[in-house]
Coordinates of C-alpha atoms in Angstrom, one line a residue:
M1 CA -33.0 17.5 26.4
Q2 CA -30.1 17.8 28.2
K3 CA -27.8 20.8 28.4
L4 CA -24.9 20.3 26.1
H5 CA -21.4 21.0 27.6
D6 CA -19.1 22.1 25.0
R7 CA -14.6 23.8 25.6
T8 CA -13.1 25.2 23.0
W9 CA -9.4 25.7 23.1
T10 CA -7.0 27.3 20.5
W11 CA -3.2 27.0 20.0
D12 CA -0.9 29.0 18.1
L13 CA 1.6 26.7 16.3
P14 CA 5.3 27.4 14.2
A15 CA 4.6 24.3 11.9
P16 CA 2.3 25.1 8.9
P17 CA -1.3 23.5 8.8
A18 CA -0.2 20.7 6.2
A19 CA 2.5 20.1 8.0
L20 CA 0.7 18.9 11.3
W21 CA -2.9 17.6 9.5
P22 CA -1.0 14.1 9.0
Y23 CA -0.9 13.4 13.0
L24 CA -3.9 15.7 14.0
S25 CA -6.2 14.0 11.4
D26 CA -4.5 10.3 12.6
T27 CA -7.4 10.0 15.0
A28 CA -6.4 6.2 15.7
R29 CA -3.2 6.7 16.2
F30 CA -4.5 9.8 18.7
N31 CA -6.8 7.7 20.6
E32 CA -4.6 4.9 21.4
A33 CA -1.5 7.2 22.7
A34 CA -4.5 9.0 24.8
G35 CA -5.8 5.5 26.7
T36 CA -8.3 5.1 25.2
P37 CA -9.9 2.1 25.0
R38 CA -10.6 -0.5 21.8
Y39 CA -14.0 -1.3 20.0
A40 CA -15.9 -3.8 18.9
V41 CA -17.7 -1.8 15.3
E42 CA -20.5 -4.4 13.3
E43 CA -21.5 -2.7 10.5
I44 CA -25.4 -3.5 10.3
T45 CA -26.7 -2.8 6.6
Q46 CA -29.9 -0.3 6.3
P47 CA -33.0 -0.5 4.4
D48 CA -31.5 2.7 1.9
G49 CA -28.5 0.7 1.3
S50 CA -26.7 2.8 3.8
V51 CA -24.3 1.4 7.0
R52 CA -25.0 2.4 10.4
R53 CA -21.9 1.4 12.5
R54 CA -22.8 0.3 15.8
A55 CA -19.1 0.4 18.3
T56 CA -19.3 -1.4 21.7
A57 CA -16.3 -0.4 24.6
S58 CA -16.1 -0.8 28.2
Y59 CA -13.6 2.5 29.4
K60 CA -13.1 2.3 33.5
G61 CA -15.6 -1.0 34.1
V62 CA -18.5 0.9 32.3
A63 CA -19.7 -0.3 29.2
V64 CA -20.6 1.8 26.7
E65 CA -22.4 1.8 23.5
W66 CA -22.8 4.3 20.5
D67 CA -23.3 5.1 16.9
D68 CA -20.4 6.3 14.8
P69 CA -21.4 8.0 12.1
P70 CA -18.6 9.1 9.0
F71 CA -16.5 12.1 9.9
E72 CA -16.9 15.2 8.0
W73 CA -13.5 16.7 6.4
V74 CA -12.0 18.9 4.3
F75 CA -8.2 17.7 3.8
E76 CA -6.1 20.0 5.5
R77 CA -8.6 22.6 7.3
E78 CA -10.6 20.6 9.5
F79 CA -12.3 17.6 10.7
R80 CA -16.2 16.8 13.1
Q81 CA -17.6 13.8 14.2
M82 CA -20.3 13.6 17.2
R83 CA -21.0 10.1 18.4
I84 CA -24.6 9.6 19.6
F85 CA -24.8 7.2 22.3
Q86 CA -27.5 4.5 22.8
R87 CA -25.6 2.9 26.3
G88 CA -23.5 4.5 28.9
P89 CA -23.5 7.9 31.1
L90 CA -23.3 10.0 28.1
Q91 CA -25.7 11.4 25.3
T92 CA -23.1 12.7 22.4
L93 CA -19.8 13.3 22.7
G94 CA -17.4 14.8 19.5
P95 CA -14.4 16.7 18.5
A96 CA -14.5 19.4 16.1
L97 CA -10.8 19.8 14.7
K98 CA -9.5 23.4 12.6
L99 CA -6.4 24.3 11.0
E100 CA -6.0 27.7 9.7
A101 CA -2.9 30.1 9.1
G102 CA -0.8 31.2 11.7
P103 CA 1.4 33.2 12.8
N104 CA 5.2 33.5 11.5
G105 CA 3.7 31.3 9.2
G106 CA 2.5 28.6 11.8
S107 CA -0.6 27.5 12.6
R108 CA -3.8 28.5 14.4
V109 CA -4.9 25.1 15.6
T110 CA -8.2 25.4 16.9
Y111 CA -9.9 21.9 18.9
R112 CA -13.8 22.2 20.3
L113 CA -15.1 19.0 22.2
S114 CA -19.5 19.5 23.1
G115 CA -21.1 16.7 24.7
T116 CA -24.6 15.6 26.8
P117 CA -24.9 13.6 29.8
R118 CA -27.2 10.9 29.9
G119 CA -28.1 10.1 33.9
I120 CA -26.9 11.3 37.4
L121 CA -22.8 9.5 36.5
G122 CA -23.1 11.5 32.7
H123 CA -24.0 14.5 35.1
L124 CA -21.7 13.9 37.6
L125 CA -18.8 13.8 34.7
F126 CA -19.4 16.6 32.8
A127 CA -19.9 18.8 36.8
T128 CA -16.1 17.2 37.7
G129 CA -14.7 19.3 35.0
L130 CA -14.4 15.9 32.3
L131 CA -13.8 18.1 29.4
D132 CA -11.1 20.2 31.0
K133 CA -9.3 17.7 31.7
I134 CA -9.5 15.8 28.1
G135 CA -8.6 19.2 27.1
K136 CA -5.4 19.4 28.9
S137 CA -3.9 15.9 27.5
L138 CA -5.3 17.6 24.1
E139 CA -2.9 20.7 24.4
E140 CA 0.0 18.0 25.4
M141 CA -0.8 15.8 22.7
V142 CA -1.1 18.6 20.3
R143 CA 2.2 20.6 20.6
Q144 CA 3.9 16.4 21.2
A145 CA 2.5 16.3 17.1
A146 CA 3.4 20.4 16.6
S147 CA 7.4 19.2 18.0
F148 CA 7.4 16.0 15.6
A149 CA 6.1 18.0 12.1
A150 CA 9.2 20.1 13.0
G151 CA 12.0 17.9 13.5
Q152 CA 12.3 18.5 17.3
A153 CA 10.6 14.9 18.5
D154 CA 10.5 11.2 18.1
M155 CA 7.1 10.4 17.4
P156 CA 4.0 12.3 16.9
F157 CA 2.6 11.5 20.3
L158 CA 3.7 10.5 23.6
Y159 CA 3.6 6.3 24.3
T160 CA 4.9 4.0 26.2
P161 CA 5.0 0.1 24.1
P162 CA 3.7 -2.4 26.6
E163 CA 6.8 -3.8 28.8
P164 CA 7.6 -7.5 27.2
A165 CA 8.0 -10.5 29.0
P166 CA 11.5 -11.6 29.5
E167 CA 11.0 -14.7 27.4
Q168 CA 9.3 -12.0 24.6
R169 CA 12.5 -10.3 25.0
E170 CA 14.9 -13.6 24.5
R171 CA 13.2 -14.9 21.6
L172 CA 13.2 -11.1 19.8
A173 CA 16.7 -10.6 20.5
G174 CA 17.7 -14.1 19.3
L175 CA 15.7 -14.5 16.1
T176 CA 17.0 -10.4 15.0
R177 CA 20.7 -12.1 15.0
Q178 CA 19.4 -14.0 12.9
I179 CA 17.9 -12.0 10.5
A180 CA 21.2 -9.6 10.8
A181 CA 23.7 -13.0 10.3
G182 CA 21.2 -13.3 6.8
S183 CA 21.1 -12.4 3.0
Y184 CA 17.8 -10.6 3.8
H185 CA 19.4 -7.9 6.8
H186 CA 20.2 -4.6 4.1
H187 CA 21.4 -3.4 7.3
L188 CA 17.8 -3.0 8.8
A189 CA 17.8 -6.4 11.0
D190 CA 17.7 -4.0 14.5
R191 CA 15.7 -1.3 13.5
L192 CA 13.2 -3.4 12.9
A193 CA 12.5 -5.2 16.2
S194 CA 12.8 -1.9 17.2
H195 CA 9.5 -1.2 15.7
I196 CA 8.5 -4.0 16.8
A197 CA 9.3 -3.7 20.4
T198 CA 8.5 0.3 20.4
A199 CA 5.9 1.4 18.0
Q200 CA 2.3 2.1 18.0
E201 CA -0.4 -0.5 17.4
V202 CA -1.8 1.0 14.8
D203 CA 1.3 0.7 13.2
L204 CA 2.1 -3.2 13.9
I205 CA -1.8 -4.2 13.2
R206 CA -1.1 -3.4 9.6
I207 CA 3.1 -3.0 8.9
R208 CA 3.2 -2.5 5.5
P209 CA 7.1 -2.5 3.4
R210 CA 6.0 0.2 1.0
K211 CA 5.5 2.8 3.8
L212 CA 8.4 1.6 6.2
A213 CA 10.2 2.1 4.1
R214 CA 9.0 5.7 3.1
D215 CA 9.5 6.2 6.4
W216 CA 13.1 5.1 7.0
Q217 CA 14.3 6.4 3.5
V218 CA 15.3 2.7 2.0
P219 CA 14.6 1.0 -0.8
V220 CA 10.8 -0.8 -0.1
R221 CA 12.7 -4.4 -1.7
H222 CA 14.7 -3.9 1.2
V223 CA 11.8 -3.2 3.5
A224 CA 10.1 -6.1 1.9
E225 CA 12.6 -9.0 1.5
L226 CA 13.6 -7.8 5.9
C227 CA 9.9 -8.5 6.5
L228 CA 10.0 -11.9 4.4
E229 CA 12.9 -13.6 6.2
A230 CA 11.5 -12.1 9.5
T231 CA 8.2 -14.2 8.6
R232 CA 10.2 -16.9 7.2
L233 CA 12.0 -16.9 10.6
G234 CA 8.7 -16.6 13.2
L235 CA 9.4 -13.2 14.3
L236 CA 6.5 -11.6 11.9
G237 CA 2.9 -13.1 10.5
L238 CA 2.1 -11.9 7.4
S239 CA -1.4 -11.4 5.9
W240 CA -2.8 -11.3 2.4
N241 CA -5.8 -8.3 2.0
L242 CA -8.3 -8.1 -0.7
L243 CA -9.4 -4.5 -0.4
C244 CA -11.7 -2.7 -1.1
P245 CA -11.6 -0.1 -4.1
R246 CA -13.6 2.4 -2.7
C247 CA -12.3 3.0 1.2
G248 CA -9.4 0.9 1.1
G249 CA -10.3 -1.3 4.1
A250 CA -9.2 -5.0 4.3
K251 CA -12.1 -6.4 4.7
A252 CA -10.9 -10.0 3.5
T253 CA -7.6 -11.9 4.8
A254 CA -5.7 -15.1 4.7
T255 CA -2.3 -16.1 6.0
T256 CA -1.9 -18.2 2.7
L257 CA -2.6 -17.3 -0.9
D258 CA -4.8 -20.9 -2.0
Q259 CA -7.0 -18.8 1.0
L260 CA -7.7 -15.7 0.0
P261 CA -10.6 -15.4 -1.8
K262 CA -11.7 -14.3 -5.0
Q263 CA -14.4 -11.6 -3.9
A264 CA -14.9 -10.3 -0.5
H265 CA -18.0 -8.1 0.2
C266 CA -16.7 -4.3 1.9
P267 CA -19.4 -3.3 4.9
S268 CA -18.6 -0.3 5.3
C269 CA -19.5 0.4 0.9
N270 CA -21.7 -2.2 0.7
I271 CA -20.4 -3.5 -2.4
A272 CA -19.2 -6.6 -3.1
Y273 CA -15.8 -6.5 -5.7
D274 CA -13.2 -8.5 -7.0
G275 CA -9.5 -9.1 -6.0
S276 CA -7.0 -8.3 -8.7
F277 CA -3.1 -8.9 -7.7
T278 CA -2.3 -6.3 -9.7
S279 CA -4.1 -3.2 -7.8
N280 CA -6.1 -4.4 -4.7
I281 CA -4.4 -7.6 -3.2
E282 CA -1.8 -6.7 -1.0
I283 CA 0.3 -8.5 1.7
S284 CA 1.6 -7.2 4.5
F285 CA 2.7 -8.2 8.4
R286 CA 2.7 -8.4 11.7
P287 CA 4.4 -9.3 14.7
A288 CA 4.3 -12.7 16.0
P289 CA 1.8 -13.2 19.5
A290 CA 5.0 -15.1 20.6
I291 CA 7.2 -11.7 19.9
R292 CA 4.2 -8.6 21.3
S293 CA 1.0 -9.6 21.3
I294 CA -2.0 -7.1 19.3
G295 CA -5.3 -6.2 20.3
E296 CA -8.3 -6.5 19.0
G297 CA -10.5 -3.9 18.4
E298 CA -10.7 -0.5 16.7
F299 CA -9.2 2.4 18.0
C300 CA -10.9 4.6 15.0
M301 CA -12.3 3.2 12.3
G302 CA -13.6 6.5 9.9
G303 CA -11.0 9.6 10.5
P304 CA -9.4 11.4 7.5
H305 CA -6.3 9.2 8.3
V306 CA -7.8 5.8 7.5
S307 CA -9.2 8.1 3.6
R308 CA -6.5 9.9 2.7
H309 CA -7.1 9.5 -0.9
I310 CA -10.3 11.3 0.2
L311 CA -9.7 15.4 0.2
V312 CA -13.0 16.0 0.9
Q313 CA -16.3 14.1 3.4
Q314 CA -19.2 16.3 4.0
I315 CA -22.9 15.6 5.3
L316 CA -25.7 16.8 3.3
Q317 CA -29.3 17.0 4.0
P318 CA -31.7 17.4 1.6
G319 CA -32.2 20.2 -0.7
E320 CA -28.9 21.6 1.3
Q321 CA -26.1 23.3 -0.7
R322 CA -22.9 23.7 0.8
R323 CA -19.9 25.9 -0.3
I324 CA -16.4 25.4 1.5
M325 CA -14.1 27.5 0.3
V326 CA -11.2 25.4 -0.6
A327 CA -8.8 25.4 -3.7
L328 CA -8.1 21.7 -5.3
P329 CA -5.2 21.5 -7.2
A330 CA -5.5 20.4 -10.8
G331 CA -5.6 16.5 -11.6
E332 CA -8.4 13.3 -11.7
Y333 CA -11.1 13.4 -8.9
R334 CA -13.4 10.7 -8.6
L335 CA -17.1 11.9 -7.1
R336 CA -19.3 10.0 -4.6
A337 CA -21.0 8.8 -2.2
L338 CA -20.4 7.1 0.7
E339 CA -24.2 5.2 -0.1
P340 CA -24.3 2.9 -2.7
G341 CA -25.5 4.9 -5.9
G342 CA -24.2 6.6 -8.6
E343 CA -20.9 8.3 -9.4
C344 CA -18.7 10.1 -12.1
V345 CA -15.1 11.0 -12.9
I346 CA -13.7 14.3 -14.2
V347 CA -10.6 15.8 -14.5
H348 CA -10.3 19.8 -13.1
D349 CA -8.2 21.8 -14.9
G350 CA -7.5 23.9 -11.5
G351 CA -9.7 26.4 -12.4
A352 CA -12.9 27.0 -10.8
F353 CA -13.9 23.0 -9.6
P354 CA -17.0 21.7 -10.6
T355 CA -20.3 21.9 -8.4
M356 CA -21.1 18.2 -7.0
I357 CA -24.7 17.5 -7.4
A358 CA -26.7 14.6 -6.1
E359 CA -30.4 13.9 -7.8
D360 CA -33.1 11.3 -7.2
A361 CA -32.6 8.0 -10.1
A362 CA -34.9 5.2 -10.1
A363 CA -31.8 3.2 -10.0
P364 CA -29.7 3.2 -8.7
E365 CA -31.4 5.9 -5.7
F366 CA -29.4 8.5 -6.6
T367 CA -26.6 9.8 -9.5
I368 CA -23.6 12.1 -8.6
R369 CA -22.7 14.4 -11.5
G370 CA -20.5 17.6 -11.4
A371 CA -21.6 20.6 -13.5
A372 CA -19.7 24.3 -14.2
G373 CA -17.9 25.6 -12.2
D374 CA -19.1 28.0 -9.4
T375 CA -17.2 31.7 -10.4
I376 CA -17.4 32.9 -7.2
G377 CA -15.0 30.3 -6.1
G378 CA -14.5 27.8 -3.6
L379 CA -16.3 24.4 -3.3
V380 CA -20.2 24.2 -4.1
L381 CA -22.1 20.6 -2.5
H382 CA -25.7 20.4 -3.9
N383 CA -28.1 17.7 -3.0
L384 CA -31.1 17.8 -4.7
S385 CA -32.1 14.0 -3.8
S386 CA -34.1 12.8 -1.0
R387 CA -31.9 11.6 1.2
Q388 CA -29.4 12.2 4.0
L389 CA -26.0 11.2 1.6
T390 CA -22.3 12.3 2.2
F391 CA -20.7 13.7 0.0
V392 CA -17.1 12.4 -1.0
I393 CA -14.3 13.8 -3.4
E394 CA -11.4 11.2 -4.2
S395 CA -8.0 12.3 -5.8
R396 CA -7.4 9.5 -8.7
A397 CA -3.5 10.3 -8.6
W398 CA -3.3 9.2 -4.7
R399 CA -0.6 6.6 -4.2
S400 CA -1.3 3.4 -1.9
D401 CA 1.0 2.5 0.6
A402 CA 0.1 -1.6 -0.5
L403 CA 2.3 -3.5 -1.9
T404 CA 0.7 -5.7 -4.4
A405 CA 0.5 -9.5 -4.8
H406 CA 1.6 -8.8 -8.3
E407 CA 4.5 -6.6 -6.6
V408 CA 5.7 -9.3 -4.3
T409 CA 5.6 -12.3 -6.1
T410 CA 7.9 -11.2 -9.1
L411 CA 10.5 -10.5 -6.1
Q412 CA 13.1 -13.6 -5.9
A413 CA 13.2 -13.2 -2.1
F414 CA 9.9 -14.1 -1.8
R415 CA 10.0 -17.5 -4.2
D416 CA 13.1 -18.5 -2.6
L417 CA 12.1 -17.6 1.1
L418 CA 8.0 -18.5 0.9
P419 CA 8.0 -20.8 -1.7
A420 CA 4.3 -22.5 -0.5
Q421 CA 3.1 -20.0 -0.6
V422 CA 1.3 -20.0 -4.1
L423 CA -2.4 -20.5 -5.7
R424 CA -4.5 -23.5 -4.9
E425 CA -4.1 -26.2 -7.4
G426 CA -6.2 -25.2 -10.9
E427 CA -6.9 -21.5 -9.4
D428 CA -5.6 -19.4 -12.1
V429 CA -5.1 -15.1 -11.7
G430 CA -4.8 -12.3 -13.6
I431 CA -2.4 -10.2 -14.3
D432 CA -3.0 -6.9 -15.6
S433 CA 0.3 -6.1 -16.3
I434 CA 3.6 -8.0 -15.9
T435 CA 7.6 -7.3 -18.3
L436 CA 8.7 -11.0 -18.6
M437 CA 12.1 -11.4 -20.0
F438 CA 14.0 -14.1 -21.7
T439 CA 17.5 -15.4 -21.8
D440 CA 19.7 -18.3 -23.7
L441 CA 23.0 -19.4 -24.2
E442 CA 24.5 -19.5 -27.1
G443 CA 26.4 -22.2 -28.7
S444 CA 25.7 -24.5 -26.0
T445 CA 26.5 -27.4 -27.4
A446 CA 29.9 -26.6 -28.7
L447 CA 30.7 -25.2 -24.9
Y448 CA 29.8 -28.9 -23.5
E449 CA 32.2 -30.0 -26.5
R450 CA 35.0 -28.0 -25.9
L451 CA 35.3 -27.9 -22.2
G452 CA 33.7 -31.2 -21.6
D453 CA 30.2 -31.9 -19.4
A454 CA 32.0 -31.3 -15.8
A455 CA 33.5 -27.3 -16.4
A456 CA 30.7 -26.3 -18.8
Y457 CA 28.1 -27.0 -16.4
R458 CA 29.9 -25.4 -13.6
L459 CA 30.1 -22.6 -16.2
V460 CA 26.0 -22.4 -16.6
R461 CA 25.2 -23.0 -13.1
R462 CA 27.6 -20.0 -12.1
H463 CA 26.0 -17.8 -15.4
F464 CA 22.5 -18.8 -13.7
G465 CA 23.6 -17.4 -10.6
F466 CA 25.1 -14.1 -12.4
L467 CA 21.6 -13.4 -13.6
A468 CA 19.7 -14.6 -10.5
E469 CA 21.8 -12.0 -8.9
S470 CA 21.4 -9.5 -11.5
I471 CA 17.5 -9.9 -11.4
R472 CA 16.8 -10.0 -7.8
E473 CA 18.8 -6.4 -7.8
H474 CA 16.4 -5.1 -10.0
D475 CA 12.9 -6.3 -8.4
G476 CA 12.7 -8.7 -10.5
A477 CA 12.6 -12.6 -9.8
L478 CA 14.3 -15.7 -11.7
I479 CA 10.5 -17.9 -12.6
K480 CA 12.1 -20.8 -14.8
T481 CA 15.7 -22.3 -15.7
I482 CA 14.5 -24.5 -19.6
G483 CA 18.0 -25.9 -20.2
D484 CA 20.1 -23.1 -20.8
A485 CA 17.2 -20.8 -20.8
V486 CA 16.0 -18.3 -18.1
M487 CA 12.1 -16.8 -17.5
A488 CA 12.8 -14.2 -15.6
A489 CA 9.1 -12.1 -14.3
F490 CA 9.2 -8.0 -13.7
A491 CA 6.3 -6.7 -12.0
T492 CA 7.5 -3.1 -14.4
P493 CA 8.9 -2.7 -17.6
E494 CA 11.7 -0.1 -16.2
Q495 CA 12.9 -2.5 -14.1
A496 CA 13.1 -5.4 -16.3
V497 CA 15.0 -3.3 -19.0
R498 CA 17.2 -2.1 -16.7
A499 CA 18.1 -6.2 -15.9
A500 CA 18.6 -6.2 -19.6
L501 CA 20.7 -4.0 -19.9
E502 CA 22.7 -4.3 -16.8
I503 CA 23.0 -7.8 -17.8
R504 CA 24.1 -7.5 -20.7
D505 CA 27.0 -4.7 -20.1
R506 CA 28.8 -6.3 -17.4
I507 CA 28.9 -10.3 -19.3
G508 CA 32.1 -8.8 -20.5
A509 CA 33.3 -8.8 -16.9
F510 CA 31.5 -12.3 -16.5
N511 CA 33.6 -13.5 -18.4
R512 CA 37.0 -12.5 -17.7
D513 CA 36.6 -13.4 -14.2
Y514 CA 35.5 -17.4 -15.6
Q515 CA 38.6 -16.8 -17.9
A516 CA 40.8 -16.3 -15.5
E517 CA 39.9 -19.2 -13.9
L518 CA 40.1 -22.0 -16.9
A519 CA 43.6 -20.9 -17.5
A520 CA 44.8 -20.9 -14.2
E521 CA 43.3 -24.9 -14.6
G522 CA 44.8 -25.6 -18.1
L523 CA 41.4 -25.9 -19.4
P524 CA 40.9 -23.7 -23.1
A525 CA 41.1 -19.9 -21.7
E526 CA 39.4 -18.1 -24.8
T527 CA 36.0 -19.8 -23.7
A528 CA 33.0 -17.2 -22.7
I529 CA 29.6 -17.1 -23.1
G530 CA 26.6 -15.1 -25.0
L531 CA 24.0 -14.0 -24.3
K532 CA 20.9 -13.9 -26.0
M533 CA 17.8 -11.8 -24.3
G534 CA 13.9 -11.0 -25.3
L535 CA 11.2 -8.4 -23.4
H536 CA 7.9 -8.2 -23.2
G537 CA 5.2 -6.7 -20.9
G538 CA 1.5 -7.3 -21.5
R539 CA -1.7 -9.2 -19.4
C540 CA -1.3 -12.7 -18.2
I541 CA -2.3 -15.5 -15.9
A542 CA -0.2 -16.9 -13.0
V543 CA -0.7 -20.1 -12.3
T544 CA 0.7 -23.1 -9.9
L545 CA 3.1 -24.9 -11.6
N546 CA 5.4 -27.8 -10.0
E547 CA 4.1 -25.9 -6.6
R548 CA 5.7 -23.0 -7.9
L549 CA 4.0 -19.4 -9.2
D550 CA 4.8 -19.8 -12.8
Y551 CA 2.7 -17.4 -15.7
F552 CA 1.1 -18.7 -18.7
G553 CA -0.2 -16.4 -22.1
S554 CA 0.5 -14.0 -25.1
T555 CA 2.7 -12.3 -23.3
V556 CA 4.5 -15.0 -22.2
N557 CA 5.1 -16.6 -26.1
M558 CA 5.6 -13.0 -27.0
A559 CA 8.6 -12.8 -25.1
A560 CA 10.2 -16.0 -25.5
R561 CA 10.0 -15.6 -29.2
L562 CA 11.2 -12.1 -28.8
Q563 CA 14.7 -14.5 -27.7
G564 CA 14.5 -16.3 -30.8
R565 CA 15.1 -13.3 -32.6
S566 CA 18.1 -12.3 -31.1
R567 CA 21.5 -12.9 -31.7
R568 CA 25.0 -13.1 -29.6
G569 CA 25.3 -10.1 -27.3
E570 CA 22.1 -8.5 -28.3
V571 CA 18.3 -7.3 -26.7
V572 CA 15.4 -7.8 -28.5
L573 CA 11.8 -5.4 -27.2
S574 CA 9.0 -5.4 -28.4
A575 CA 7.6 -2.3 -30.1
P576 CA 5.4 -1.5 -27.4
L577 CA 7.3 -2.0 -25.3
A578 CA 10.5 0.0 -26.2
A579 CA 8.2 2.4 -26.2
D580 CA 7.2 2.7 -23.2
P581 CA 7.3 6.4 -21.6
A582 CA 9.8 5.1 -18.6
V583 CA 11.5 2.8 -20.8
M584 CA 12.4 5.2 -24.1
P585 CA 15.0 7.3 -21.3
L586 CA 17.0 3.8 -21.0
L587 CA 17.4 3.6 -24.6
D588 CA 19.3 6.6 -25.4
G589 CA 22.4 7.0 -26.6
R590 CA 22.2 3.0 -27.1
T591 CA 22.4 1.7 -30.5
L592 CA 19.0 0.7 -31.9
S593 CA 17.1 -1.0 -35.3
H594 CA 13.8 -1.4 -35.9
E595 CA 12.5 -4.4 -37.2
S596 CA 9.6 -6.3 -37.1
A597 CA 9.5 -10.4 -38.6
E598 CA 6.4 -13.7 -38.6
L599 CA 6.8 -15.9 -35.2
K600 CA 5.7 -18.8 -34.7
G601 CA 1.6 -18.2 -33.0
F602 CA 0.8 -14.7 -33.5
V603 CA -1.0 -14.1 -37.3
K604 CA 0.6 -10.7 -38.4
P605 CA 3.9 -9.8 -38.3
V606 CA 5.4 -8.4 -34.9
P607 CA 7.3 -5.0 -34.8
F608 CA 10.7 -5.1 -31.9
V609 CA 13.5 -3.0 -31.3
R610 CA 16.9 -4.3 -31.7
L611 CA 19.7 -3.2 -29.4
T612 CA 22.8 -4.9 -31.6
A613 CA 25.8 -6.0 -29.5

């Protein structure tokens, strides 16, 4: 048995544990900044359904191979892992981090690194101070992270990006100028260029507009439009990712929608799963190779930061019981194991957290349940099964950084900039929730008679532009025009209703501006358009029609029928849409009438709310 070598370092830092955790737990970012090489991973399913991760890498010309077991952690408190090497100068090596409340509202950080050598080279590495050298680098990185958390540094860890070739630099500068000259830059073109040139690779492998918008403190739509324009010009490449509903990893990817499979298998979780436009198909971006080349492989694939929805992950042996002194906030949680088997969802009221128990079962091989919480305090895990299990407690309230396919395909910029991104011909995709708006002009036939074809058509075209502008500003997309009517789609009810109310409130100004133009041309200046609008939300299907994404189903029919019940200057909302919690505040103080009517194609009378002119 080889001797275990270990070192422990302790630092008192001014930032509190909650502020330090996002950076010290981001093991992939940490490893890249420390200069450790990427590694390749093979995930091998075992007879009991668990997954073995075999990793290989080359470090300074030495080939190494190891088992990469799951990390254990408690959110904002601690993490640990021990790699088991089959090849190379080490037998084991693993970190353990602990964060505690420190003096003056700061943190006490304890970092332990331990390992065992293999062969002469391994003994030589430890004898010449391998751990001490790593510790010196660790201290620099931990203190840098503390400075960043306190707002005193520009980046979590010191990092020197690769020097671009002259042609890469020129290409980046030229494409940035093109973006800045267009309609979708939102004054962010230079910021995107700097991010591409200087960010760590862990930030560029999967550029996620929602996360970037949060970091930059700007609207998500602005970053999404920026990335879509950068893709059209060749600065970025896009990827559609089919995310595992358990670990959130991108286990199937494609560069076009029509190549994305409907199902995927996650080797990490050993489960098969379906794709959902609304929940787990996301769009992401990465620099084009001609701008900056991003390497392949992992810096770390299992750290706490990768699965931020998991608050507790612990490995328990058969029969083991473990108490963790941590208080989880009230909310909904899913209790499960990394290994395939049972799971359960519990609602925690903020008191004693339910004891998590795993037990043997015929099929699946184990079940998970929550029992009455322990009044002594803390969190109790009990493995009553006959196998080792990795217990997982994940928050159901956690918000993913994913910008879903549903959200991005209901943006006007997506349709304008990437019109070729459509579904396979003849394929349909279910949309769990979408809000549709139909508008129509009142008396358009009379309008043509009064103004003449040319002037009336010009007015109709201008009104299309007016509608498209408001729809885009509220994160929607104009799906199609049908004569003088418009069909638009929005990812959420409040976006659709906000757009409808703004259109109604601005139509007067639109008419006044156009009347002034007509008067200057000697045409009847009293001309004004009147809009009728109907909105409804619900499930539908997305298809490719006439080489564009389109929507079909009863939700579409209902929205169109409700528009038919509208009169000049009115907005008609289906009753469920008007009762949506995010919509109700938007209707406060407005004149409403609650009605119902028989609509073509629907068996029962349909209730709706009319916003009168």
